[in-house]
Coordinates of N, CA and C in Angstrom, one line a residue:
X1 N 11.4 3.3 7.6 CA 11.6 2.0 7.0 C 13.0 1.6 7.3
X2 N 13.4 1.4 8.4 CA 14.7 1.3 8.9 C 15.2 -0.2 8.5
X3 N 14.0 -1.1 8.7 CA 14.5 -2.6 8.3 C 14.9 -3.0 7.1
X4 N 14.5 -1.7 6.1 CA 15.0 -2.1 4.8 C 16.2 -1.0 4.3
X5 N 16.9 -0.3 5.6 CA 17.8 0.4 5.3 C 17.4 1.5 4.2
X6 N 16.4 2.1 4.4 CA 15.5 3.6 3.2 C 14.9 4.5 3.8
X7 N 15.1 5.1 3.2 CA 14.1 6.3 3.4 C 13.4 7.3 2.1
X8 N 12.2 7.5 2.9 CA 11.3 8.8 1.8 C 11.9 10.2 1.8
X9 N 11.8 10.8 1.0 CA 12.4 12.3 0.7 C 11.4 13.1 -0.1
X10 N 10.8 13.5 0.6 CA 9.9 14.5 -0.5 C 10.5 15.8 -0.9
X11 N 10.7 16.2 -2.2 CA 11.4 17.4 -2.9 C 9.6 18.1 -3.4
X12 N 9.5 19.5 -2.9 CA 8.5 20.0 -3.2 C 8.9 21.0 -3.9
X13 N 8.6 21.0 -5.5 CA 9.0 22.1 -6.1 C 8.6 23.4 -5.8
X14 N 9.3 24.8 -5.9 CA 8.3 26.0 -6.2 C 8.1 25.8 -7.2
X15 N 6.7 26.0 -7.5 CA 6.0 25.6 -8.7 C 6.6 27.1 -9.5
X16 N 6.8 28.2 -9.0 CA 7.0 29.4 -9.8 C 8.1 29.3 -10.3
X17 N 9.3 29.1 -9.9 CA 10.6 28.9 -10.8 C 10.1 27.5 -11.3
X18 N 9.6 26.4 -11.2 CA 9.8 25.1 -11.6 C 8.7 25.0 -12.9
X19 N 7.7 26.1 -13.0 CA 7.0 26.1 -14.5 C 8.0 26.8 -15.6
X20 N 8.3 27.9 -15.0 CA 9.5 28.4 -15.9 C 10.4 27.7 -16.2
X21 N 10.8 27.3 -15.7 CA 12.6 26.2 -16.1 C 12.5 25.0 -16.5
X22 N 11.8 24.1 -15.6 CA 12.0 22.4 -16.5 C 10.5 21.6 -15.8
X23 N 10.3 21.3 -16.8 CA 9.3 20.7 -16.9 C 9.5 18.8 -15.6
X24 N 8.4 18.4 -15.2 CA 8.3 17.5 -14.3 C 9.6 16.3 -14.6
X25 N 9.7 16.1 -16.1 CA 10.4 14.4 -16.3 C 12.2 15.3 -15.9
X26 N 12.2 16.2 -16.6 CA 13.4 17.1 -16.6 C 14.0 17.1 -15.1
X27 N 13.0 17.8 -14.4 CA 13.7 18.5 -12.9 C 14.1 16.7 -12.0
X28 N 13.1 15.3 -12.4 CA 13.6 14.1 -12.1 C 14.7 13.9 -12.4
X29 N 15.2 14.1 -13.8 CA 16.3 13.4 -14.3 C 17.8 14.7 -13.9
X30 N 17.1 16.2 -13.8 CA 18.6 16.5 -12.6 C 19.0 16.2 -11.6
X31 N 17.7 16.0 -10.6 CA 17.8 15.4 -9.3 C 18.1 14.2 -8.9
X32 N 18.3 13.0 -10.1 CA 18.9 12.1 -9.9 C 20.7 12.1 -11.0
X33 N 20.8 13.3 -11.1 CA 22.4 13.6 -11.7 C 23.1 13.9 -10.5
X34 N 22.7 14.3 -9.5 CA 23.2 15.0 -8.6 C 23.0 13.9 -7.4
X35 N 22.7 12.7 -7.1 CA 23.1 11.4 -6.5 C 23.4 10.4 -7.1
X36 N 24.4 9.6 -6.0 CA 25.1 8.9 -6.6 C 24.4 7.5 -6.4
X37 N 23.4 7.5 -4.8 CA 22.4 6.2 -5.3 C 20.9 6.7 -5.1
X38 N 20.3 5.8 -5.5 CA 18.6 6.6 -4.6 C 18.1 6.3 -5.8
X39 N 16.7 6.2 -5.6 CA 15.7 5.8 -6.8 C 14.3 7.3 -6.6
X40 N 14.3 7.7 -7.8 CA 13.1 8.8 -8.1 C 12.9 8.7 -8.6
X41 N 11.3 9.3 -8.2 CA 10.4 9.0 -9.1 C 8.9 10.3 -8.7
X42 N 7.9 10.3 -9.6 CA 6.9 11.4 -9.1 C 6.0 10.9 -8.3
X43 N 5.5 11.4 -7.2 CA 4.0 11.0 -6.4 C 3.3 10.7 -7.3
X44 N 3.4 9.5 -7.6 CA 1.6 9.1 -8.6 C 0.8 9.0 -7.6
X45 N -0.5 9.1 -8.4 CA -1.8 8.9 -7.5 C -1.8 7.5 -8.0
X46 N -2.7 6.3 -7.2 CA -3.2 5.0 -7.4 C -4.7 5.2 -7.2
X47 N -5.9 4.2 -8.1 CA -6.5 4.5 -7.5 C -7.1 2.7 -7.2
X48 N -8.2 2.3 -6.4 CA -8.5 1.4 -5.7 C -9.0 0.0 -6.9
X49 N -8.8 -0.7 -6.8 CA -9.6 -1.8 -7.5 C -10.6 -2.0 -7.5
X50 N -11.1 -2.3 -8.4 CA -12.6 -2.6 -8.6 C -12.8 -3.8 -8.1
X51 N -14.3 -3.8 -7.5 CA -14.7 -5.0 -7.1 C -16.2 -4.9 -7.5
X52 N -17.0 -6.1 -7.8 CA -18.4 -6.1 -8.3 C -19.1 -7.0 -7.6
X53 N -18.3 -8.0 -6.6 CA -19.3 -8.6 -5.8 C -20.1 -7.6 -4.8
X54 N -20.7 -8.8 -4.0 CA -21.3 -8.0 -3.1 C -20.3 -7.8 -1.9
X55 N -21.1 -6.6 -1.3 CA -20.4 -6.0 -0.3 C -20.1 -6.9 0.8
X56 N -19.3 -6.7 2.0 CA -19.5 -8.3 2.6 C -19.4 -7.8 4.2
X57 N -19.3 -6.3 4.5 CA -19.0 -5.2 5.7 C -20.2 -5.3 6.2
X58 N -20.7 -5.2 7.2 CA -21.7 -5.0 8.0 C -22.4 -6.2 9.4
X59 N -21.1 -7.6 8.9 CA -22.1 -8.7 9.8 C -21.1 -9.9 9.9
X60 N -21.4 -10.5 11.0 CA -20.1 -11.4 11.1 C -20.8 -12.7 10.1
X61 N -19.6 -13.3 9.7 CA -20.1 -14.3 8.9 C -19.6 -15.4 9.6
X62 N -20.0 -16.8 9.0 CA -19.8 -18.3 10.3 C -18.7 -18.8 9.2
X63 N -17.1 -18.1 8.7 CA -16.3 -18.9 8.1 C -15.2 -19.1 9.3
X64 N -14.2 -19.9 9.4 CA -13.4 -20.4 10.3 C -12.0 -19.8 9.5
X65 N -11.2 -19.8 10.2 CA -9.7 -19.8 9.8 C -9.4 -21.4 9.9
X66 N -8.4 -21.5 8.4 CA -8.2 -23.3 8.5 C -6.6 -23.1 8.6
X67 N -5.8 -22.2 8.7 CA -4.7 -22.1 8.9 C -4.2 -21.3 10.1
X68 N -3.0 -21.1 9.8 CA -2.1 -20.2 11.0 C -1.6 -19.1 9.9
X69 N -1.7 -19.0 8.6 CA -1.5 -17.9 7.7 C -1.7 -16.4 8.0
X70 N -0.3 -15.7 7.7 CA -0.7 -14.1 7.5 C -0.5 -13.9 6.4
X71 N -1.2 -12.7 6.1 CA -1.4 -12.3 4.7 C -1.4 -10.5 5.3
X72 N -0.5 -9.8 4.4 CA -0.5 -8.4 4.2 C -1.8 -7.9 2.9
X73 N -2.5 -6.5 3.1 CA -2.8 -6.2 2.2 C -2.9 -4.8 2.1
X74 N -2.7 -4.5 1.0 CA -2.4 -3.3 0.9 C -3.5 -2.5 -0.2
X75 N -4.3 -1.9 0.4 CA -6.0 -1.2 -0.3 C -6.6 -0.6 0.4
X76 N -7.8 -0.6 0.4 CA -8.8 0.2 0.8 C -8.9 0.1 2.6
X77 N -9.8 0.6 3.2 CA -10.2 0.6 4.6 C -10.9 -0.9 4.9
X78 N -11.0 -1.3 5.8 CA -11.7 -2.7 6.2 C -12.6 -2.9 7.3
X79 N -13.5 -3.3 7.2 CA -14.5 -3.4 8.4 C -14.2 -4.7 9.4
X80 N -14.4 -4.3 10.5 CA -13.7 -5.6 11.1 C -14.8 -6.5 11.5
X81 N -16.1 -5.7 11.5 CA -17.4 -6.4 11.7 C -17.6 -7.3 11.4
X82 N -17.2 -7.7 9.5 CA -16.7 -8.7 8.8 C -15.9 -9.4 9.0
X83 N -15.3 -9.4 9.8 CA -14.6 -10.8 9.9 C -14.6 -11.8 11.1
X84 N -14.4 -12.8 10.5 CA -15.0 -14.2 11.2 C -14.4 -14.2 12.5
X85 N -14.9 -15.0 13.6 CA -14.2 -15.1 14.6 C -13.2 -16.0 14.4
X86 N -11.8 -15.6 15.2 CA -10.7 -16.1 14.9 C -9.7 -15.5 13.5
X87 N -10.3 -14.7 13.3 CA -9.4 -14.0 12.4 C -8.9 -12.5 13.1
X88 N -7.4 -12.3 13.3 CA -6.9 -11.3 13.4 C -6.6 -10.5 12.5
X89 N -7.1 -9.4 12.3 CA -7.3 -8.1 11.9 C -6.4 -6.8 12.5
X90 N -5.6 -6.2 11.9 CA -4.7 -5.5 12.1 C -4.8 -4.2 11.3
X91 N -5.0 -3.4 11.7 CA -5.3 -2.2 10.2 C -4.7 -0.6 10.9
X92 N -4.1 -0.4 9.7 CA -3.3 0.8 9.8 C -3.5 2.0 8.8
X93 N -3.7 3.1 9.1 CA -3.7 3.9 7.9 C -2.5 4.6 7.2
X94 N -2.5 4.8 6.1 CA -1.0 5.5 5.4 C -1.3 6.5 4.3
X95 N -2.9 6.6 4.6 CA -3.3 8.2 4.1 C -3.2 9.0 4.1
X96 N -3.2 10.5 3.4 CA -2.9 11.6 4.4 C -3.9 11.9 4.9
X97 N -5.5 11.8 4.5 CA -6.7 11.7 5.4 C -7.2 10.4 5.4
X98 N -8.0 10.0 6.7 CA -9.1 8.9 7.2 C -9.7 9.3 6.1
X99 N -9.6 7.4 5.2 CA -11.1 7.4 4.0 C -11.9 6.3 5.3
X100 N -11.6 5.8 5.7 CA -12.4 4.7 6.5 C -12.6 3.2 5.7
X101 N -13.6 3.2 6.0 CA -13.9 1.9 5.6 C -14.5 1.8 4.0
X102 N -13.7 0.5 3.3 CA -14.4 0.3 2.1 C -14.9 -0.8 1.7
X103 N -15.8 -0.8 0.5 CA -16.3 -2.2 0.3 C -15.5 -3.5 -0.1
X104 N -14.3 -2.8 -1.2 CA -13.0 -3.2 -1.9 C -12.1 -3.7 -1.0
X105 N -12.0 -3.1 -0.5 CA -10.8 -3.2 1.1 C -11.3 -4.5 1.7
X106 N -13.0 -4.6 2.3 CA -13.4 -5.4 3.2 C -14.2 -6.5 2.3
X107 N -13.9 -6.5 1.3 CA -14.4 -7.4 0.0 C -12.8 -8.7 0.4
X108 N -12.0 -7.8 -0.3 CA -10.7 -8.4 -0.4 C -9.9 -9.3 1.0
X109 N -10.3 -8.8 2.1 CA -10.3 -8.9 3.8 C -10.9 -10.4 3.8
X110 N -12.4 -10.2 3.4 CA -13.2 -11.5 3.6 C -12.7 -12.6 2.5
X111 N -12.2 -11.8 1.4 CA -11.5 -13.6 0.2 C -11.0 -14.5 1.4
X112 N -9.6 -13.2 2.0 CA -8.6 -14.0 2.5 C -8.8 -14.7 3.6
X113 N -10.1 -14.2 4.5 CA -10.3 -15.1 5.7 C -11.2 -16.2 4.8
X114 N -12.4 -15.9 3.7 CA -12.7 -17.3 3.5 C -11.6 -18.4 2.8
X115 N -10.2 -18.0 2.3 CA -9.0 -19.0 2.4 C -8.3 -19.6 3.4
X116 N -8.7 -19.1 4.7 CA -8.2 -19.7 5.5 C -7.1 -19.0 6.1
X117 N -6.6 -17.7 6.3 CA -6.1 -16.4 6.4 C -6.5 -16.2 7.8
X118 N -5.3 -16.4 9.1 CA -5.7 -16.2 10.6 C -5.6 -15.0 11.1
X119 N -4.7 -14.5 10.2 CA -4.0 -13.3 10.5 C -4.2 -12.3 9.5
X120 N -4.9 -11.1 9.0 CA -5.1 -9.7 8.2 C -3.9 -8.7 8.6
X121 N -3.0 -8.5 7.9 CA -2.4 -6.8 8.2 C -3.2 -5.6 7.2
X122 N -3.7 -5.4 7.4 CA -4.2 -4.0 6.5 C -4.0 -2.9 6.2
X123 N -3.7 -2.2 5.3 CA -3.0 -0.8 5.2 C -3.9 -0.2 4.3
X124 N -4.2 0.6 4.8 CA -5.4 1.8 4.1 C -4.2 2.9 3.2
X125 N -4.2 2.6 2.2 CA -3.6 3.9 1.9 C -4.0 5.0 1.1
X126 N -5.7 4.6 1.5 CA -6.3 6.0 0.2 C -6.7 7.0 1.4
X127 N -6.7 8.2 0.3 CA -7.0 9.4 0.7 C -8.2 9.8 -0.6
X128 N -9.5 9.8 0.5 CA -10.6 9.8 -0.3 C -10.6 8.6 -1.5
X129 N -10.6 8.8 -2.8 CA -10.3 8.0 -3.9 C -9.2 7.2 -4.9
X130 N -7.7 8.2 -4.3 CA -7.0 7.8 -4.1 C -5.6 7.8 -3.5
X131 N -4.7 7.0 -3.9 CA -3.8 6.8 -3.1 C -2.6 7.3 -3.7
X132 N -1.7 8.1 -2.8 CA -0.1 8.5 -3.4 C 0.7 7.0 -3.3
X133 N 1.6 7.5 -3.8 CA 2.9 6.7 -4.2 C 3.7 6.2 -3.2
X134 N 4.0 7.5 -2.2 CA 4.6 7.6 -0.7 C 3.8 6.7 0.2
X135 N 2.2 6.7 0.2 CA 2.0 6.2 1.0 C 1.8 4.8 0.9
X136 N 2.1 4.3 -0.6 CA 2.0 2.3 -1.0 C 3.2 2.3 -0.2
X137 N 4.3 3.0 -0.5 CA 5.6 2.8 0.3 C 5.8 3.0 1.5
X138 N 5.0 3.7 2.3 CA 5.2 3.3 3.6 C 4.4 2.2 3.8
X139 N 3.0 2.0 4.0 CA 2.3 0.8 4.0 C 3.8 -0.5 3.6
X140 N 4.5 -0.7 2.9 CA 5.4 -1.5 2.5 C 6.3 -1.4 3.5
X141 N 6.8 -0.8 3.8 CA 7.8 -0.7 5.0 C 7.4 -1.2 6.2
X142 N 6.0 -0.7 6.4 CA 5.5 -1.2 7.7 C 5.2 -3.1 7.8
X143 N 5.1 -3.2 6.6 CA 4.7 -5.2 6.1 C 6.2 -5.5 6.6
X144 N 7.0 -5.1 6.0 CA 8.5 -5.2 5.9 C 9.0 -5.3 7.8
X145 N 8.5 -4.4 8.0 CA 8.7 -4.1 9.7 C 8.3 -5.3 10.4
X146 N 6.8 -5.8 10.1 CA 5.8 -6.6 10.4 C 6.3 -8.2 10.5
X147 N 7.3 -8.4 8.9 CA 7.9 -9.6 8.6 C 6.4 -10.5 8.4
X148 N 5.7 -9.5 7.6 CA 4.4 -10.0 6.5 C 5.1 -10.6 5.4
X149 N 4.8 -12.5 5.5 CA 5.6 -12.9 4.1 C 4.9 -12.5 2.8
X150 N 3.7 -12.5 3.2 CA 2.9 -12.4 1.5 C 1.9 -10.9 1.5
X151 N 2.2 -10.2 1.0 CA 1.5 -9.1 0.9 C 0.7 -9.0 -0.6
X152 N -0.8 -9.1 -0.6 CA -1.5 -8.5 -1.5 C -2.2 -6.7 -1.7
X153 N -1.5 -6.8 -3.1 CA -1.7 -5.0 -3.4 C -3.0 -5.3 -4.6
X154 N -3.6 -4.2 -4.1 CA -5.0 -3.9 -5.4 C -5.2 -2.5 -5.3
X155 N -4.2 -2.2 -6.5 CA -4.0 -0.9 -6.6 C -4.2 -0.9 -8.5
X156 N -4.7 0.6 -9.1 CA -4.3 0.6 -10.5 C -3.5 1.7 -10.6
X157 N -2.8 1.7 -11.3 CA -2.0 3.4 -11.9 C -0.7 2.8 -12.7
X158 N -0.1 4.5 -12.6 CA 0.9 4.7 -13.9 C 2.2 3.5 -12.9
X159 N 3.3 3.0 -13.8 CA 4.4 2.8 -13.1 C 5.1 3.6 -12.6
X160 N 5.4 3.2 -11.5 CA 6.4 4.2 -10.5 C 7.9 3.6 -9.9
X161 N 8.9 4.2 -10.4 CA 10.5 3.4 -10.2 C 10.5 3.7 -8.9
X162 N 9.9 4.1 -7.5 CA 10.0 4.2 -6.3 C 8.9 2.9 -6.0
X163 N 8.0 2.7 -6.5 CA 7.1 1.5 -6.4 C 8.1 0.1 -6.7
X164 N 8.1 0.1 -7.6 CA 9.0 -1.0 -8.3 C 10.3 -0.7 -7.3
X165 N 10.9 -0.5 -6.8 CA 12.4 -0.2 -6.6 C 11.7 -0.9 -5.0
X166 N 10.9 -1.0 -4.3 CA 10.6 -1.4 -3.0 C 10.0 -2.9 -3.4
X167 N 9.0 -3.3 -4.1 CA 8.9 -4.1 -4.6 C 9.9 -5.5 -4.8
X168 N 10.7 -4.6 -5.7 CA 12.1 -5.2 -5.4 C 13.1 -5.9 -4.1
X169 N 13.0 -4.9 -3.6 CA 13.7 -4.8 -2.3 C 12.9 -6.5 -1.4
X170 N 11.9 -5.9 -1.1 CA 11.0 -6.9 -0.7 C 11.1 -8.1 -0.8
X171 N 11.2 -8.6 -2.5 CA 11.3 -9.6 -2.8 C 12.7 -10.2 -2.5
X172 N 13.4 -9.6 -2.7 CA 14.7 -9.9 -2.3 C 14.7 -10.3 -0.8
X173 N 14.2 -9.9 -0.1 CA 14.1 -10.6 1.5 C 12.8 -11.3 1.5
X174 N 12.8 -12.2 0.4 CA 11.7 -13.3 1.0 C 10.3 -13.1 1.0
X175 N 9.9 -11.5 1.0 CA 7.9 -11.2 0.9 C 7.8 -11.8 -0.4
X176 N 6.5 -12.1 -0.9 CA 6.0 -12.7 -1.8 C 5.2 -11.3 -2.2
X177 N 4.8 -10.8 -3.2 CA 4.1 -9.8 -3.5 C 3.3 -10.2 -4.0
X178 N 1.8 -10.1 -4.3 CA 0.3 -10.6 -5.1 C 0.3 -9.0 -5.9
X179 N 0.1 -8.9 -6.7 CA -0.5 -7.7 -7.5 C -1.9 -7.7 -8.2
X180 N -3.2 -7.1 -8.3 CA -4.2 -7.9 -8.5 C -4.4 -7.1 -9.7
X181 N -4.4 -7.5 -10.9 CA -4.5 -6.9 -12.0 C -6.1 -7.2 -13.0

């Protein structure tokens, strides 16, 4: 994430001295005694948004692109089958395994081409059901790299000050963030 001047640091506890001595919120708040800047926080899991329409993967549909619009999104896997001609599709993964393709993912794909969306960046960042913390954050860096003005996230979980703290960042150079709650 060089364009946002950051980087990830993963601290992997020994879990054998680290059940004995300090519990999860504890061993955060020493390891940020001991820097002077940096934001920590724990790998949360996220998990995917719900969607109840229908599925929309499997078949090209006859919508147009009415713009020159890109849109970032950051969810599930995406079928490219689904998307209209004239829509660019870009999809990257930021899981630690291939979940592939989802309905959510390729639900959320087709809103934005039926708004008129010419451009998809896509960022898969689950692994199986869900998604770490690290990997919304790189998915973000890569938007960031991309110079994706509007990025939509459909993610649910706990808050995360490494989430928020890029979020941040982001907004401060101009991305627009959608959060779908």
């Amino acid at each position: 994430m060089a364009s946002l001047d950051q980087a990830i640091v993963h601290a992997e506890p020994d879990y054998d001295v680290a059940a004995k001595a300090l519990d999860h919120g504890h061993a955060l708040a020493r390891l940020a005694l001991g820097e002077k800047e940096g934001v920590f926080g724990a790998n949360h899991y996220f998990s995917a948004g719900r969607f109840d329409g229908p599925a929309v993967h499997g078949g090209r549909h006859d919508r147009r692109p009415r713009g020159s619009s890109v849109v970032g999104m950051i969810d599930g896997g995406v079928a490219e089958s689904a998307m209209p001609e004239g829509v660019q599709l870009e999809r990257r993964d930021f899981g630690t395994k291939r979940m592939g393709i989802t309905d959510h993912g390729t639900a959320v794909a087709g809103l934005l081409a039926d708004a008129g969306v010419s451009r998809i960046a896509a960022a898969n960042v689950f692994s199986g059901r869900l998604a770490r913390a690290d990997s919304v954050v790189r998915a973000m860096g890569w938007m960031a790299n991309q110079r994706i003005p509007v990025i939509n996230m459909s993610l649910a979980g706990p808050a995360n000050p490494v989430v928020s703290h890029m979020v941040s960042l982001l907004e401060k150079r101009g991305h627009v963030i959608v959060a779908a709650i």
